[in-house]
Amino acid sequence: MNQEVTDFIEALPESWHAELSQALREIVHRAIPDVQERIQYKKPHFLKNGKYAAVISTSKDAVSFVIFNTSGLTMPDELFEGPPERKTIKLKRGQSADADLLIPLIREASATL
């Protein structure tokens, strides 16, 4: 894991942002064991073979998690939004990251990267 990403998550001003971001980071690492991570555009980005696989971003009232390369995937429309090539789920205070849902989606989306 990249220390810059660790420092970024630890410095988030809201503890629930940090907890969700860390949980999402761990989910990405479980889904893509050889994932590379870096801070880009002031957000943690996760790459496979140099191509975007996922990104975490925070706002005042949500932690957003974007999965890239989703054009061929069947995604639960009630949870995800965005164009066919990338889907976003927004998690709010009190919600948790569902590893059982996200890991297979991330694996499938990143399989062709």
Coordinates of N, CA and C in Angstrom, one line a residue, residues 4-104:
E4 N 1.5 7.5 0.7 CA 0.8 8.7 0.4 C -0.8 8.6 0.5
V5 N -1.3 7.4 0.1 CA -2.7 7.1 0.2 C -3.1 6.9 1.7
T6 N -2.2 6.2 2.4 CA -2.5 6.1 3.8 C -2.5 7.4 4.5
D7 N -1.6 8.3 4.3 CA -1.6 9.6 4.9 C -2.8 10.4 4.5
F8 N -3.2 10.3 3.3 CA -4.4 11.0 2.8 C -5.6 10.6 3.6
I9 N -5.8 9.3 3.7 CA -7.0 8.7 4.4 C -7.0 9.1 5.9
E10 N -5.8 9.0 6.5 CA -5.7 9.3 7.9 C -5.9 10.8 8.2
A11 N -5.7 11.7 7.2 CA -5.9 13.1 7.4 C -7.3 13.6 7.1
L12 N -8.2 12.7 6.6 CA -9.5 13.2 6.3 C -10.1 13.8 7.6
P13 N -10.8 14.9 7.5 CA -11.3 15.6 8.7 C -12.5 14.9 9.4
E14 N -13.2 14.1 8.7 CA -14.3 13.4 9.4 C -13.9 11.9 9.5
S15 N -14.1 11.4 10.7 CA -13.7 10.0 11.0 C -14.5 9.0 10.2
W16 N -15.7 9.3 9.9 CA -16.5 8.4 9.1 C -16.1 8.4 7.6
H17 N -15.5 9.5 7.1 CA -14.9 9.5 5.8 C -13.7 8.6 5.8
A18 N -12.9 8.7 6.8 CA -11.7 7.9 6.9 C -12.0 6.4 7.0
E19 N -13.0 6.1 7.8 CA -13.4 4.6 8.0 C -13.9 4.0 6.7
L20 N -14.8 4.8 6.0 CA -15.3 4.3 4.7 C -14.2 4.2 3.7
S21 N -13.4 5.2 3.6 CA -12.3 5.2 2.6 C -11.3 4.0 2.8
Q22 N -11.0 3.8 4.1 CA -10.1 2.6 4.4 C -10.8 1.3 4.1
A23 N -12.1 1.2 4.4 CA -12.8 0.0 4.0 C -12.8 -0.2 2.5
L24 N -13.1 0.8 1.7 CA -13.1 0.7 0.3 C -11.7 0.4 -0.3
R25 N -10.7 1.0 0.3 CA -9.3 0.7 -0.1 C -9.0 -0.8 0.1
E26 N -9.4 -1.4 1.3 CA -9.2 -2.8 1.5 C -10.0 -3.7 0.6
I27 N -11.2 -3.3 0.2 CA -12.0 -4.0 -0.7 C -11.3 -4.0 -2.1
V28 N -10.8 -2.9 -2.5 CA -10.0 -2.9 -3.8 C -8.8 -3.8 -3.8
H29 N -8.1 -3.8 -2.7 CA -6.9 -4.7 -2.6 C -7.3 -6.2 -2.6
R30 N -8.5 -6.5 -2.0 CA -9.0 -7.9 -2.0 C -9.4 -8.3 -3.4
A31 N -10.0 -7.3 -4.2 CA -10.5 -7.6 -5.5 C -9.4 -7.7 -6.5
I32 N -8.4 -6.8 -6.4 CA -7.2 -6.7 -7.3 C -5.9 -6.8 -6.5
P33 N -5.4 -8.0 -6.2 CA -4.3 -8.1 -5.4 C -3.0 -7.3 -5.8
D34 N -2.8 -7.2 -7.1 CA -1.7 -6.4 -7.6 C -1.9 -5.0 -7.9
V35 N -3.0 -4.4 -7.4 CA -3.4 -3.0 -7.7 C -2.3 -2.1 -7.3
Q36 N -2.1 -1.0 -8.1 CA -1.3 0.1 -7.7 C -2.1 1.2 -7.3
E37 N -1.6 2.0 -6.3 CA -2.4 3.1 -5.8 C -1.6 4.4 -5.8
R38 N -2.2 5.5 -5.9 CA -1.6 6.8 -5.9 C -2.6 7.9 -5.6
I39 N -2.1 9.0 -5.2 CA -2.9 10.2 -5.1 C -2.8 11.0 -6.4
Q40 N -3.9 11.2 -7.0 CA -4.0 12.0 -8.2 C -5.2 12.9 -8.2
Y41 N -5.1 14.1 -8.5 CA -6.2 15.1 -8.5 C -6.8 15.1 -7.0
K42 N -5.9 15.0 -6.1 CA -6.3 15.0 -4.6 C -7.2 14.0 -4.2
K43 N -7.1 12.8 -4.8 CA -8.0 11.6 -4.5 C -7.2 10.3 -4.6
P44 N -7.5 9.3 -3.8 CA -6.9 8.0 -4.0 C -7.4 7.4 -5.3
H45 N -6.4 7.0 -6.2 CA -6.8 6.3 -7.4 C -6.1 4.9 -7.4
F46 N -6.8 3.9 -7.9 CA -6.4 2.6 -7.9 C -6.3 2.1 -9.4
L47 N -5.1 1.6 -9.7 CA -4.8 1.2 -11.1 C -4.4 -0.2 -11.3
K48 N -4.7 -0.8 -12.4 CA -4.3 -2.1 -12.8 C -3.7 -2.0 -14.2
N49 N -2.4 -2.4 -14.3 CA -1.7 -2.3 -15.5 C -1.7 -0.8 -16.0
G50 N -1.6 0.1 -15.1 CA -1.5 1.5 -15.5 C -2.9 2.1 -15.9
K51 N -3.9 1.4 -15.8 CA -5.3 1.9 -16.2 C -6.1 2.0 -14.9
Y52 N -7.0 3.1 -14.9 CA -7.9 3.3 -13.8 C -8.8 2.1 -13.6
A53 N -8.8 1.7 -12.3 CA -9.8 0.7 -11.9 C -10.8 1.2 -11.0
A54 N -10.4 2.2 -10.1 CA -11.3 2.7 -9.1 C -10.8 4.0 -8.5
V55 N -11.6 4.8 -7.9 CA -11.2 6.1 -7.2 C -12.2 6.3 -6.1
I56 N -11.6 6.9 -5.0 CA -12.4 7.3 -3.9 C -12.4 8.8 -3.8
S57 N -13.5 9.4 -3.5 CA -13.5 10.9 -3.3 C -14.5 11.2 -2.2
T58 N -14.3 12.2 -1.5 CA -15.1 12.6 -0.4 C -15.7 14.0 -0.6
S59 N -16.9 14.1 -0.1 CA -17.6 15.4 -0.1 C -18.2 15.6 1.3
K60 N -18.8 16.7 1.6 CA -19.3 17.0 2.9 C -20.2 15.9 3.4
D61 N -21.1 15.4 2.6 CA -22.0 14.4 3.1 C -21.9 13.0 2.5
A62 N -20.8 12.7 1.8 CA -20.7 11.3 1.2 C -19.3 11.0 0.9
V63 N -19.1 9.7 0.8 CA -17.8 9.1 0.2 C -18.2 8.4 -1.1
S64 N -17.7 8.9 -2.2 CA -18.0 8.4 -3.5 C -17.0 7.4 -3.9
F65 N -17.4 6.3 -4.5 CA -16.5 5.2 -5.0 C -16.9 5.0 -6.4
V66 N -15.9 5.2 -7.3 CA -16.1 5.0 -8.7 C -15.4 3.7 -9.2
I67 N -16.1 2.9 -9.9 CA -15.5 1.7 -10.6 C -15.5 2.0 -12.1
F68 N -14.3 1.9 -12.7 CA -14.1 2.1 -14.1 C -14.3 0.8 -14.9
N69 N -14.4 1.0 -16.2 CA -14.5 -0.1 -17.2 C -15.7 -1.0 -16.9
T70 N -16.9 -0.4 -16.7 CA -18.1 -1.1 -16.3 C -19.1 -1.3 -17.5
S71 N -18.7 -0.9 -18.7 CA -19.6 -1.0 -19.8 C -20.3 -2.3 -20.0
G72 N -19.6 -3.4 -19.7 CA -20.2 -4.8 -19.9 C -20.8 -5.4 -18.7
L73 N -20.9 -4.6 -17.6 CA -21.3 -5.2 -16.3 C -22.8 -4.9 -16.1
T74 N -23.4 -5.8 -15.4 CA -24.8 -5.6 -14.9 C -24.6 -5.0 -13.5
M75 N -25.0 -3.8 -13.3 CA -24.8 -3.1 -12.0 C -26.2 -2.8 -11.4
P76 N -26.3 -2.9 -10.1 CA -27.6 -2.6 -9.4 C -27.9 -1.1 -9.6
D77 N -28.9 -0.7 -10.5 CA -29.2 0.7 -10.8 C -29.6 1.5 -9.6
E78 N -30.2 0.8 -8.6 CA -30.6 1.5 -7.4 C -29.5 2.0 -6.5
L79 N -28.3 1.4 -6.7 CA -27.1 1.8 -5.9 C -26.1 2.6 -6.7
F80 N -26.0 2.4 -8.0 CA -24.9 3.0 -8.8 C -25.5 4.0 -9.8
E81 N -24.8 5.0 -10.1 CA -25.2 6.0 -11.1 C -24.0 6.3 -11.9
G82 N -24.2 7.0 -13.1 CA -23.2 7.4 -14.0 C -23.3 6.7 -15.4
P83 N -22.4 7.1 -16.3 CA -22.4 6.6 -17.6 C -22.0 5.2 -17.7
P84 N -22.2 4.5 -18.8 CA -21.9 3.0 -18.8 C -20.5 2.7 -18.5
E85 N -19.5 3.5 -18.9 CA -18.1 3.2 -18.7 C -17.6 3.3 -17.3
R86 N -18.3 4.0 -16.4 CA -17.9 4.2 -15.0 C -19.1 4.4 -14.1
K87 N -19.2 3.7 -13.0 CA -20.3 3.8 -12.1 C -19.9 4.2 -10.8
T88 N -20.7 5.0 -10.1 CA -20.4 5.6 -8.8 C -21.5 5.2 -7.8
I89 N -21.0 4.8 -6.6 CA -21.9 4.6 -5.5 C -21.5 5.6 -4.4
K90 N -22.5 6.2 -3.8 CA -22.3 7.2 -2.8 C -22.7 6.7 -1.5
L91 N -21.8 6.7 -0.6 CA -22.0 6.2 0.8 C -22.1 7.3 1.8
K92 N -23.1 7.4 2.6 CA -23.3 8.4 3.5 C -23.0 8.0 4.9
R93 N -22.9 8.9 5.8 CA -22.6 8.6 7.3 C -23.6 7.5 7.7
G94 N -23.0 6.5 8.4 CA -23.8 5.4 8.9 C -23.9 4.2 8.0
Q95 N -23.6 4.4 6.7 CA -23.6 3.3 5.7 C -22.2 2.6 5.8
S96 N -22.2 1.4 5.2 CA -20.9 0.7 5.1 C -20.7 0.2 3.7
A97 N -19.5 -0.1 3.4 CA -19.1 -0.6 2.1 C -19.4 -2.1 2.1
D98 N -20.2 -2.5 1.2 CA -20.6 -3.9 1.1 C -19.5 -4.7 0.2
A99 N -18.6 -5.4 0.9 CA -17.6 -6.1 0.2 C -18.1 -7.2 -0.6
D100 N -19.2 -7.9 -0.2 CA -19.8 -9.0 -1.0 C -20.4 -8.5 -2.3
L101 N -20.8 -7.3 -2.3 CA -21.3 -6.7 -3.6 C -20.1 -6.1 -4.4
L102 N -19.2 -5.4 -3.8 CA -18.2 -4.6 -4.5 C -17.1 -5.5 -5.1
I103 N -16.6 -6.5 -4.3 CA -15.5 -7.2 -4.8 C -15.7 -7.9 -6.1
P104 N -16.8 -8.7 -6.3 CA -17.0 -9.3 -7.6 C -17.2 -8.2 -8.8

